[in-house]
C-alpha atoms as a printed R data frame, in Angstrom:
    type eleno elety resid chain resno        x      y      z
1   ATOM     1    CA   MET     A     1  -77.074 32.624  0.024
2   ATOM     2    CA   LEU     A     2  -77.641 36.355  0.276
3   ATOM     3    CA   SER     A     3  -77.976 36.962 -3.448
4   ATOM     4    CA   LEU     A     4  -80.721 39.511 -2.749
5   ATOM     5    CA   THR     A     5  -78.327 41.685 -0.769
6   ATOM     6    CA   LYS     A     6  -77.830 45.186 -2.117
7   ATOM     7    CA   ILE     A     7  -76.158 48.301 -0.781
8   ATOM     8    CA   ALA     A     8  -78.085 51.526 -1.295
9   ATOM     9    CA   ASN     A     9  -76.822 54.711  0.288
10  ATOM    10    CA   GLN     A    10  -74.917 52.593  2.849
11  ATOM    11    CA   THR     A    11  -78.062 50.621  3.587
12  ATOM    12    CA   ARG     A    12  -77.902 46.807  3.638
13  ATOM    13    CA   VAL     A    13  -81.014 45.057  2.334
14  ATOM    14    CA   PHE     A    14  -81.474 41.318  2.843
15  ATOM    15    CA   GLY     A    15  -83.940 38.537  3.569
16  ATOM    16    CA   GLY     A    16  -86.958 40.800  3.942
17  ATOM    17    CA   LEU     A    17  -85.618 42.504  7.086
18  ATOM    18    CA   GLN     A    18  -84.274 45.802  5.874
19  ATOM    19    CA   VAL     A    19  -82.371 47.592  8.624
20  ATOM    20    CA   PHE     A    20  -80.736 50.974  8.370
21  ATOM    21    CA   LYS     A    21  -79.570 53.723 10.674
22  ATOM    22    CA   THR     A    22  -81.499 56.927 10.881
23  ATOM    23    CA   CYS     A    23  -80.736 59.315 13.733
24  ATOM    24    CA   SER     A    24  -79.808 57.027 16.620
25  ATOM    25    CA   SER     A    25  -82.447 54.307 16.188
26  ATOM    26    CA   ARG     A    26  -82.667 51.097 14.176
27  ATOM    27    CA   ARG     A    27  -85.560 51.071 11.747
28  ATOM    28    CA   ALA     A    28  -86.840 48.915  8.906
29  ATOM    29    CA   ILE     A    29  -88.335 49.648  5.520
30  ATOM    30    CA   ASN     A    30  -90.027 47.563  2.862
31  ATOM    31    CA   ARG     A    31  -87.673 46.061  0.291
32  ATOM    32    CA   ARG     A    32  -89.736 47.370 -2.617
33  ATOM    33    CA   ASP     A    33  -89.037 50.937 -1.502
34  ATOM    34    CA   VAL     A    34  -85.305 50.568 -2.051
35  ATOM    35    CA   ASP     A    35  -83.392 50.955 -5.339
36  ATOM    36    CA   THR     A    36  -79.697 51.218 -6.104
37  ATOM    37    CA   ASN     A    37  -79.766 55.010 -6.111
38  ATOM    38    CA   GLN     A    38  -81.818 56.100 -3.153
39  ATOM    39    CA   VAL     A    39  -83.823 55.018 -0.145
40  ATOM    40    CA   ASN     A    40  -87.483 56.089 -0.221
41  ATOM    41    CA   VAL     A    41  -89.162 55.460  3.078
42  ATOM    42    CA   VAL     A    42  -92.880 54.864  2.610
43  ATOM    43    CA   SER     A    43  -93.443 52.689  5.655
44  ATOM    44    CA   VAL     A    44  -91.070 52.936  8.608
45  ATOM    45    CA   ARG     A    45  -91.331 50.495 11.509
46  ATOM    46    CA   ARG     A    46  -89.263 50.069 14.637
47  ATOM    47    CA   MET     A    47  -87.437 46.760 14.601
48  ATOM    48    CA   SER     A    48  -87.598 45.571 18.191
49  ATOM    49    CA   PHE     A    49  -89.586 42.347 17.634
50  ATOM    50    CA   ASN     A    50  -89.279 39.168 15.609
51  ATOM    51    CA   VAL     A    51  -90.701 39.516 12.099
52  ATOM    52    CA   PRO     A    52  -91.506 36.571  9.803
53  ATOM    53    CA   THR     A    53  -89.421 36.197  6.674
54  ATOM    54    CA   SER     A    54  -91.325 37.756  3.774
55  ATOM    55    CA   ALA     A    55  -92.081 35.695  0.661
56  ATOM    56    CA   GLU     A    56  -91.365 38.861 -1.316
57  ATOM    57    CA   PHE     A    57  -87.680 38.116 -0.831
58  ATOM    58    CA   VAL     A    58  -87.302 34.524  0.407
59  ATOM    59    CA   ALA     A    59  -89.188 31.634 -1.223
60  ATOM    60    CA   ARG     A    60  -91.892 30.105  0.959
61  ATOM    61    CA   VAL     A    61  -90.636 26.611  0.206
62  ATOM    62    CA   SER     A    62  -87.144 27.350  1.527
63  ATOM    63    CA   GLY     A    63  -85.869 27.217  5.074
64  ATOM    64    CA   ILE     A    64  -87.000 25.372  8.189
65  ATOM    65    CA   ALA     A    65  -90.791 25.095  8.546
66  ATOM    66    CA   THR     A    66  -91.417 27.109 11.688
67  ATOM    67    CA   MET     A    67  -94.847 28.558 12.382
68  ATOM    68    CA   CYS     A    68  -95.395 31.530 10.056
69  ATOM    69    CA   LYS     A    69  -91.643 31.308  9.238
70  ATOM    70    CA   LEU     A    70  -90.869 32.958 12.559
71  ATOM    71    CA   PRO     A    71  -87.531 32.471 14.305
72  ATOM    72    CA   PHE     A    72  -87.116 29.374 16.457
73  ATOM    73    CA   HIS     A    73  -86.399 29.907 20.152
74  ATOM    74    CA   LYS     A    74  -85.461 27.153 22.577
75  ATOM    75    CA   THR     A    75  -87.490 28.672 25.415
76  ATOM    76    CA   ALA     A    76  -90.245 31.214 25.995
77  ATOM    77    CA   ASP     A    77  -87.903 33.598 27.806
78  ATOM    78    CA   GLY     A    78  -88.294 37.137 26.492
79  ATOM    79    CA   LEU     A    79  -91.369 36.310 24.419
80  ATOM    80    CA   ASP     A    80  -94.847 37.807 24.683
81  ATOM    81    CA   ALA     A    81  -96.394 34.879 22.800
82  ATOM    82    CA   ALA     A    82  -95.083 31.582 21.477
83  ATOM    83    CA   PHE     A    83  -96.274 28.920 19.088
84  ATOM    84    CA   VAL     A    84  -95.692 25.466 20.552
85  ATOM    85    CA   GLY     A    85  -96.564 22.038 19.187
86  ATOM    86    CA   VAL     A    86  -97.925 19.095 21.160
87  ATOM    87    CA   PRO     A    87  -97.782 16.139 18.745
88  ATOM    88    CA   ILE     A    88  -99.951 13.430 20.302
89  ATOM    89    CA   ASP     A    89 -102.928 11.353 19.214
90  ATOM    90    CA   THR     A    90 -102.816  8.634 21.852
91  ATOM    91    CA   GLY     A    91 -105.984 10.063 23.391
92  ATOM    92    CA   THR     A    92 -108.071  9.690 20.239
93  ATOM    93    CA   SER     A    93 -111.159  7.475 20.123
94  ATOM    94    CA   ASN     A    94 -111.601  7.200 16.346
95  ATOM    95    CA   ARG     A    95 -109.148  8.020 13.554
96  ATOM    96    CA   PRO     A    96 -105.552  8.641 14.685
97  ATOM    97    CA   GLY     A    97 -103.041 10.962 13.027
98  ATOM    98    CA   ALA     A    98 -103.224 14.234 14.970
99  ATOM    99    CA   ARG     A    99  -99.649 13.651 16.188
100 ATOM   100    CA   PHE     A   100  -98.620 14.938 12.760
101 ATOM   101    CA   GLY     A   101 -100.840 18.020 13.031
102 ATOM   102    CA   PRO     A   102  -98.194 20.470 14.291
103 ATOM   103    CA   ARG     A   103  -95.723 19.830 11.477
104 ATOM   104    CA   HIS     A   104  -98.397 20.124  8.771
105 ATOM   105    CA   ILE     A   105  -99.865 23.280 10.278
106 ATOM   106    CA   ARG     A   106  -96.377 24.773 10.303
107 ATOM   107    CA   ALA     A   107  -95.834 23.803  6.663
108 ATOM   108    CA   GLU     A   108  -99.104 25.401  5.532
109 ATOM   109    CA   SER     A   109  -98.448 28.510  7.644
110 ATOM   110    CA   ALA     A   110  -95.824 29.609  5.100
111 ATOM   111    CA   MET     A   111  -98.710 31.322  3.283
112 ATOM   112    CA   ILE     A   112  -99.411 33.665  6.205
113 ATOM   113    CA   ARG     A   113  -98.118 37.216  6.010
114 ATOM   114    CA   ALA     A   114  -97.225 39.692  8.738
115 ATOM   115    CA   TYR     A   115 -100.440 41.739  8.887
116 ATOM   116    CA   ASN     A   116 -104.120 40.868  9.169
117 ATOM   117    CA   GLY     A   117 -105.488 42.390  5.987
118 ATOM   118    CA   TRP     A   118 -109.044 42.958  7.214
119 ATOM   119    CA   THR     A   119 -108.685 43.743 10.920
120 ATOM   120    CA   ARG     A   120 -105.393 45.676 10.414
121 ATOM   121    CA   ALA     A   121 -103.794 43.812 13.311
122 ATOM   122    CA   ALA     A   122 -100.003 44.145 13.431
123 ATOM   123    CA   PRO     A   123  -98.915 41.513 15.965
124 ATOM   124    CA   TYR     A   124  -95.224 41.664 15.098
125 ATOM   125    CA   GLU     A   125  -95.057 45.404 15.736
126 ATOM   126    CA   SER     A   126  -96.269 45.059 19.297
127 ATOM   127    CA   MET     A   127  -95.285 41.603 20.555
128 ATOM   128    CA   ASN     A   128  -92.189 39.445 20.528
129 ATOM   129    CA   VAL     A   129  -93.305 36.118 19.023
130 ATOM   130    CA   ALA     A   130  -91.423 32.950 18.099
131 ATOM   131    CA   ASP     A   131  -91.880 29.235 17.504
132 ATOM   132    CA   ILE     A   132  -90.477 27.303 20.472
133 ATOM   133    CA   GLY     A   133  -90.844 23.854 18.956
134 ATOM   134    CA   ASP     A   134  -92.677 20.830 20.340
135 ATOM   135    CA   VAL     A   135  -93.196 19.301 23.759
136 ATOM   136    CA   ASN     A   136  -91.271 16.019 23.947
137 ATOM   137    CA   VAL     A   137  -94.237 13.711 24.516
138 ATOM   138    CA   ASN     A   138  -94.328 10.018 25.425
139 ATOM   139    CA   LEU     A   139  -96.245  8.245 22.665
140 ATOM   140    CA   PHE     A   140  -96.508  5.062 24.753
141 ATOM   141    CA   ASP     A   141  -97.926  6.543 27.971
142 ATOM   142    CA   LEU     A   142 -100.706  9.133 27.880
143 ATOM   143    CA   LYS     A   143 -100.528  9.929 31.597
144 ATOM   144    CA   ASP     A   144  -96.806 10.539 31.366
145 ATOM   145    CA   THR     A   145  -97.418 12.694 28.312
146 ATOM   146    CA   CYS     A   146  -99.875 14.805 30.308
147 ATOM   147    CA   LYS     A   147  -97.230 15.228 32.988
148 ATOM   148    CA   LYS     A   148  -94.660 16.335 30.403
149 ATOM   149    CA   ILE     A   149  -97.128 18.806 28.869
150 ATOM   150    CA   ARG     A   150  -98.049 20.253 32.259
151 ATOM   151    CA   GLU     A   151  -94.400 20.722 33.200
152 ATOM   152    CA   ALA     A   152  -93.536 22.301 29.849
153 ATOM   153    CA   TYR     A   153  -96.417 24.775 30.085
154 ATOM   154    CA   ARG     A   154  -95.571 25.685 33.646
155 ATOM   155    CA   GLU     A   155  -92.232 26.901 32.333
156 ATOM   156    CA   ILE     A   156  -93.881 28.790 29.462
157 ATOM   157    CA   VAL     A   157  -96.512 30.636 31.499
158 ATOM   158    CA   ALA     A   158  -94.035 31.376 34.286
159 ATOM   159    CA   THR     A   159  -92.385 33.829 31.867
160 ATOM   160    CA   ASP     A   160  -95.735 35.588 31.223
161 ATOM   161    CA   CYS     A   161  -95.601 34.282 27.658
162 ATOM   162    CA   ILE     A   162  -98.985 33.406 26.110
163 ATOM   163    CA   PRO     A   163  -98.888 29.923 24.522
164 ATOM   164    CA   LEU     A   164 -100.526 29.351 21.140
165 ATOM   165    CA   THR     A   165 -100.680 25.579 20.811
166 ATOM   166    CA   LEU     A   166 -100.655 23.405 17.712
167 ATOM   167    CA   GLY     A   167 -102.278 20.034 18.455
168 ATOM   168    CA   GLY     A   168 -102.330 17.189 18.772
169 ATOM   169    CA   ASP     A   169 -105.591 15.687 20.019
170 ATOM   170    CA   HIS     A   170 -107.819 17.491 22.502
171 ATOM   171    CA   THR     A   171 -106.458 15.604 25.506
172 ATOM   172    CA   ILE     A   172 -103.750 18.258 25.626
173 ATOM   173    CA   ALA     A   173 -106.169 20.947 26.830
174 ATOM   174    CA   TYR     A   174 -106.319 19.279 30.259
175 ATOM   175    CA   PRO     A   175 -102.624 19.470 31.249
176 ATOM   176    CA   ILE     A   176 -102.272 22.857 29.563
177 ATOM   177    CA   LEU     A   177 -105.133 24.226 31.641
178 ATOM   178    CA   GLN     A   178 -103.589 22.720 34.762
179 ATOM   179    CA   ALA     A   179 -100.515 24.885 34.160
180 ATOM   180    CA   VAL     A   180 -102.512 27.947 33.100
181 ATOM   181    CA   ALA     A   181 -104.808 27.774 36.148
182 ATOM   182    CA   GLU     A   182 -101.817 27.405 38.475
183 ATOM   183    CA   ARG     A   183 -100.609 30.726 37.114
184 ATOM   184    CA   HIS     A   184 -103.871 32.638 36.739
185 ATOM   185    CA   GLY     A   185 -106.423 30.852 38.920
186 ATOM   186    CA   PRO     A   186 -109.656 29.405 37.496
187 ATOM   187    CA   VAL     A   187 -110.094 30.684 33.944
188 ATOM   188    CA   GLY     A   188 -112.967 31.335 31.620
189 ATOM   189    CA   LEU     A   189 -113.154 29.063 28.591
190 ATOM   190    CA   ILE     A   190 -114.265 29.667 25.008
191 ATOM   191    CA   HIS     A   191 -114.533 26.141 23.650
192 ATOM   192    CA   VAL     A   192 -115.272 25.711 19.930
193 ATOM   193    CA   ASP     A   193 -115.934 22.098 19.032
194 ATOM   194    CA   ALA     A   194 -118.332 19.548 17.574
195 ATOM   195    CA   HIS     A   195 -118.138 17.668 20.889
196 ATOM   196    CA   ALA     A   196 -118.484 18.766 24.507
197 ATOM   197    CA   ASP     A   197 -115.475 16.669 25.651
198 ATOM   198    CA   THR     A   198 -117.036 16.307 29.091
199 ATOM   199    CA   SER     A   199 -117.313 12.507 29.333
200 ATOM   200    CA   ASP     A   200 -116.332 11.123 32.706
201 ATOM   201    CA   MET     A   201 -114.793  7.927 31.390
202 ATOM   202    CA   ILE     A   202 -114.145  6.258 28.028
203 ATOM   203    CA   LEU     A   203 -113.296  2.542 27.886
204 ATOM   204    CA   GLY     A   204 -112.441  2.665 31.568
205 ATOM   205    CA   GLU     A   205 -110.032  5.586 31.228
206 ATOM   206    CA   LYS     A   206 -110.496  9.056 32.674
207 ATOM   207    CA   ILE     A   207 -107.956 10.770 30.410
208 ATOM   208    CA   GLY     A   208 -108.569 11.087 26.676
209 ATOM   209    CA   HIS     A   209 -109.711 13.544 24.061
210 ATOM   210    CA   GLY     A   210 -113.347 13.179 25.122
211 ATOM   211    CA   THR     A   211 -112.754 13.989 28.813
212 ATOM   212    CA   PRO     A   212 -110.496 17.056 29.226
213 ATOM   213    CA   PHE     A   213 -113.082 19.563 30.367
214 ATOM   214    CA   ARG     A   214 -114.685 17.100 32.811
215 ATOM   215    CA   ARG     A   215 -111.254 16.735 34.421
216 ATOM   216    CA   CYS     A   216 -110.816 20.507 34.430
217 ATOM   217    CA   VAL     A   217 -114.098 20.964 36.289
218 ATOM   218    CA   ASP     A   218 -113.193 18.186 38.731
219 ATOM   219    CA   GLU     A   219 -109.974 20.033 39.602
220 ATOM   220    CA   GLY     A   220 -111.474 23.522 39.778
221 ATOM   221    CA   LEU     A   221 -109.486 24.818 36.813
222 ATOM   222    CA   LEU     A   222 -112.454 26.570 35.186
223 ATOM   223    CA   ASP     A   223 -114.652 29.468 36.251
224 ATOM   224    CA   CYS     A   224 -117.766 27.615 35.164
225 ATOM   225    CA   LYS     A   225 -119.973 30.692 34.860
226 ATOM   226    CA   ARG     A   226 -117.503 31.953 32.276
227 ATOM   227    CA   VAL     A   227 -117.513 28.908 29.992
228 ATOM   228    CA   VAL     A   228 -119.148 28.787 26.574
229 ATOM   229    CA   GLN     A   229 -119.183 25.839 24.188
230 ATOM   230    CA   ILE     A   230 -119.922 26.673 20.542
231 ATOM   231    CA   GLY     A   231 -120.681 24.379 17.591
232 ATOM   232    CA   LEU     A   232 -121.721 21.213 19.452
233 ATOM   233    CA   ARG     A   233 -123.599 18.681 17.354
234 ATOM   234    CA   GLY     A   234 -123.926 15.070 16.228
235 ATOM   235    CA   PRO     A   235 -125.528 11.841 17.451
236 ATOM   236    CA   SER     A   236 -125.274 11.251 21.182
237 ATOM   237    CA   TYR     A   237 -125.371  8.566 23.853
238 ATOM   238    CA   LEU     A   238 -128.103 10.408 25.782
239 ATOM   239    CA   PRO     A   239 -131.268 12.306 24.847
240 ATOM   240    CA   ASP     A   240 -129.602 15.523 26.038
241 ATOM   241    CA   ASN     A   241 -125.889 15.150 25.494
242 ATOM   242    CA   TYR     A   242 -125.136 18.564 26.983
243 ATOM   243    CA   GLU     A   243 -127.151 18.351 30.211
244 ATOM   244    CA   TRP     A   244 -124.000 17.991 32.308
245 ATOM   245    CA   SER     A   245 -122.412 21.087 30.734
246 ATOM   246    CA   ARG     A   246 -125.477 23.196 31.443
247 ATOM   247    CA   ALA     A   247 -125.664 21.864 34.999
248 ATOM   248    CA   GLN     A   248 -122.157 23.236 35.647
249 ATOM   249    CA   GLY     A   249 -123.206 26.686 34.444
250 ATOM   250    CA   PHE     A   250 -121.694 26.439 30.950
251 ATOM   251    CA   ARG     A   251 -123.415 28.245 28.119
252 ATOM   252    CA   VAL     A   252 -124.002 25.742 25.301
253 ATOM   253    CA   VAL     A   253 -124.481 26.987 21.740
254 ATOM   254    CA   GLU     A   254 -125.302 24.055 19.492
255 ATOM   255    CA   ALA     A   255 -124.350 24.137 15.827
256 ATOM   256    CA   VAL     A   256 -127.966 24.256 14.713
257 ATOM   257    CA   GLU     A   257 -128.271 27.598 16.520
258 ATOM   258    CA   CYS     A   258 -125.463 28.921 14.307
259 ATOM   259    CA   TRP     A   259 -126.798 27.839 10.933
260 ATOM   260    CA   HIS     A   260 -127.317 30.541  8.289
261 ATOM   261    CA   LYS     A   261 -126.254 33.437 10.480
262 ATOM   262    CA   SER     A   262 -123.362 35.633 11.495
263 ATOM   263    CA   LEU     A   263 -121.869 34.898 14.913
264 ATOM   264    CA   VAL     A   264 -120.875 38.518 15.556
265 ATOM   265    CA   PRO     A   265 -123.911 39.101 17.831
266 ATOM   266    CA   LEU     A   266 -123.149 35.891 19.729
267 ATOM   267    CA   MET     A   267 -119.579 37.005 20.373
268 ATOM   268    CA   GLU     A   268 -120.796 40.318 21.795
269 ATOM   269    CA   GLU     A   269 -122.639 38.263 24.403
270 ATOM   270    CA   VAL     A   270 -119.620 36.005 24.947
271 ATOM   271    CA   ARG     A   271 -117.341 38.981 25.607
272 ATOM   272    CA   ALA     A   272 -119.781 40.214 28.221
273 ATOM   273    CA   GLN     A   273 -119.892 36.728 29.775
274 ATOM   274    CA   MET     A   274 -116.089 36.506 29.928
275 ATOM   275    CA   GLY     A   275 -115.668 39.886 31.608
276 ATOM   276    CA   THR     A   276 -112.161 41.019 32.476
277 ATOM   277    CA   GLY     A   277 -110.840 37.786 33.976
278 ATOM   278    CA   PRO     A   278 -108.367 35.405 32.319
279 ATOM   279    CA   VAL     A   279 -109.759 33.312 29.465
280 ATOM   280    CA   TYR     A   280 -108.483 30.289 27.544
281 ATOM   281    CA   LEU     A   281 -109.574 29.680 23.926
282 ATOM   282    CA   SER     A   282 -109.704 26.059 22.759
283 ATOM   283    CA   PHE     A   283 -110.609 25.482 19.106
284 ATOM   284    CA   ASP     A   284 -111.131 21.955 17.782
285 ATOM   285    CA   ILE     A   285 -110.891 21.924 13.988
286 ATOM   286    CA   ASP     A   286 -113.810 19.458 13.891
287 ATOM   287    CA   SER     A   287 -116.069 22.326 14.947
288 ATOM   288    CA   LEU     A   288 -115.926 23.232 11.262
289 ATOM   289    CA   ASP     A   289 -118.002 21.254  8.803
290 ATOM   290    CA   PRO     A   290 -115.946 18.411  7.262
291 ATOM   291    CA   ALA     A   291 -116.638 19.888  3.830
292 ATOM   292    CA   PHE     A   292 -114.160 22.596  4.882
293 ATOM   293    CA   ALA     A   293 -111.953 20.620  7.276
294 ATOM   294    CA   PRO     A   294 -112.010 16.901  6.452
295 ATOM   295    CA   GLY     A   295 -108.608 16.210  7.987
296 ATOM   296    CA   THR     A   296 -109.691 15.328 11.499
297 ATOM   297    CA   GLY     A   297 -110.326 12.236 13.585
298 ATOM   298    CA   THR     A   298 -113.995 12.572 14.614
299 ATOM   299    CA   PRO     A   299 -115.810 14.577 11.904
300 ATOM   300    CA   GLU     A   300 -119.470 15.538 12.321
301 ATOM   301    CA   ILE     A   301 -121.629 16.870  9.493
302 ATOM   302    CA   ALA     A   302 -123.503 20.208  9.484
303 ATOM   303    CA   GLY     A   303 -120.883 22.203 11.321
304 ATOM   304    CA   LEU     A   304 -119.576 25.737 11.381
305 ATOM   305    CA   THR     A   305 -118.053 27.495  8.377
306 ATOM   306    CA   PRO     A   306 -114.548 28.981  8.258
307 ATOM   307    CA   ILE     A   307 -116.202 32.406  8.141
308 ATOM   308    CA   GLN     A   308 -117.958 31.680 11.424
309 ATOM   309    CA   GLY     A   309 -114.669 30.418 12.843
310 ATOM   310    CA   LEU     A   310 -113.106 33.780 12.009
311 ATOM   311    CA   GLU     A   311 -116.043 35.609 13.563
312 ATOM   312    CA   ILE     A   312 -115.599 33.665 16.789
313 ATOM   313    CA   ILE     A   313 -111.870 34.325 17.050
314 ATOM   314    CA   ARG     A   314 -112.055 37.955 15.932
315 ATOM   315    CA   GLY     A   315 -114.875 38.353 18.427
316 ATOM   316    CA   CYS     A   316 -112.363 37.533 21.166
317 ATOM   317    CA   ARG     A   317 -110.648 40.877 20.681
318 ATOM   318    CA   GLY     A   318 -110.840 42.635 24.031
319 ATOM   319    CA   VAL     A   319 -110.980 39.358 25.970
320 ATOM   320    CA   ASN     A   320 -108.132 38.719 28.403
321 ATOM   321    CA   LEU     A   321 -106.741 35.680 26.609
322 ATOM   322    CA   VAL     A   322 -103.992 33.839 28.483
323 ATOM   323    CA   GLY     A   323 -103.680 30.866 26.137
324 ATOM   324    CA   CYS     A   324 -105.099 29.330 22.976
325 ATOM   325    CA   ASP     A   325 -105.005 26.029 21.141
326 ATOM   326    CA   LEU     A   326 -105.974 24.604 17.745
327 ATOM   327    CA   VAL     A   327 -106.349 20.839 17.939
328 ATOM   328    CA   GLU     A   328 -107.280 17.639 16.105
329 ATOM   329    CA   VAL     A   329 -105.770 18.302 12.674
330 ATOM   330    CA   ALA     A   330 -105.077 14.829 11.234
331 ATOM   331    CA   PRO     A   331 -103.129 15.228  7.974
332 ATOM   332    CA   ALA     A   332 -103.709 11.652  6.742
333 ATOM   333    CA   TYR     A   333 -107.317 12.612  5.930
334 ATOM   334    CA   ASP     A   334 -106.399 16.073  4.635
335 ATOM   335    CA   THR     A   335 -105.572 15.277  1.019
336 ATOM   336    CA   THR     A   336 -105.613 18.913 -0.161
337 ATOM   337    CA   GLY     A   337 -103.909 20.408  2.892
338 ATOM   338    CA   ASN     A   338 -106.891 22.717  3.414
339 ATOM   339    CA   THR     A   339 -107.521 21.560  6.990
340 ATOM   340    CA   ALA     A   340 -103.970 22.365  8.058
341 ATOM   341    CA   LEU     A   341 -104.090 25.623  6.087
342 ATOM   342    CA   THR     A   342 -107.312 26.597  7.858
343 ATOM   343    CA   GLY     A   343 -105.812 25.649 11.205
344 ATOM   344    CA   ALA     A   344 -102.719 27.760 10.540
345 ATOM   345    CA   ASN     A   345 -104.835 30.775  9.666
346 ATOM   346    CA   LEU     A   346 -107.021 30.344 12.743
347 ATOM   347    CA   LEU     A   347 -103.898 30.279 14.915
348 ATOM   348    CA   PHE     A   348 -102.695 33.493 13.279
349 ATOM   349    CA   GLU     A   349 -106.109 35.028 13.982
350 ATOM   350    CA   MET     A   350 -105.705 34.003 17.633
351 ATOM   351    CA   LEU     A   351 -102.346 35.755 17.742
352 ATOM   352    CA   CYS     A   352 -103.999 38.861 16.303
353 ATOM   353    CA   VAL     A   353 -106.532 39.165 19.151
354 ATOM   354    CA   LEU     A   354 -104.119 38.798 22.064
355 ATOM   355    CA   PRO     A   355 -104.253 41.684 24.528
356 ATOM   356    CA   LYS     A   356 -101.042 43.500 23.517
357 ATOM   357    CA   VAL     A   357 -101.587 43.506 19.761
358 ATOM   358    CA   LYS     A   358 -101.383 46.793 17.877
359 ATOM   359    CA   TYR     A   359 -104.051 47.709 15.333
360 ATOM   360    CA   TYR     A   360 -103.862 50.253 12.520
């Protein structure tokens, strides 16, 4: 099991977490800097946080498929941030399958390494992060599921842990924001999506993946002057499908306004709009063009690119994020796995812009 274990100058090396004693503190070094004769310390890091298992020493295909191959914790106690799955699709209006999103995102996340190569973010050197599993949802009762989600997230945010959610359809944003707003008060919202999700009712029901932000406004969960919706597009039931959003004070950025351009300037404006108050980031994978992310339930053509998705999330650095989600990955339509892979990377990017993260 520990065939990679070696002893070098009384130093035990195993599983990618190389711990040795120097002075009176525990420290870690990279495995490649150790041979059987001596220990050469090129990069020394304090080991006080969870660190993902490195594929340099443990095969990606081995082990339990936690998010980013992080340790599994039963609760959020002691964590600064936690990945949590909400496997439902009973709120979908078109193609189902998002209930399997969390497990496929976790599987594809095995490709993600510990550092952000471009931004130089080092989340695992500054935050204690783990995968805390899935909310135990009720697949036969959407209202009961919302209750279970709300109760689960109350427990998470009560510990001051920031939840990073793997969806699941977009219905989940409503009960999550109920719990988040109970803790922080009305929050700003950065909503990235092909759809506004502000319908009042669908097929006689007020709860579904097309209504969460209407319900949030109804209950005063959002600071409406600090809401932006990015990437909206597609045929609509009304001549102006986003009139209601604008009437609440939301900023609406339609996809056509994003074509052929960098979104870095837009995110400078968004950061100013969000100010210093608490902000929730909700990212629907169908905001991306289905050429890049086909594995979703309600795809719309002519959407954002993965590059623009990165610009949006990286542009949230400096924002007081108190929660994030990545929703609507439906693996049945994701034959290459690229949608889940993209979703996993976007979640890692969200982790990298949380307030406590260290940068080199």
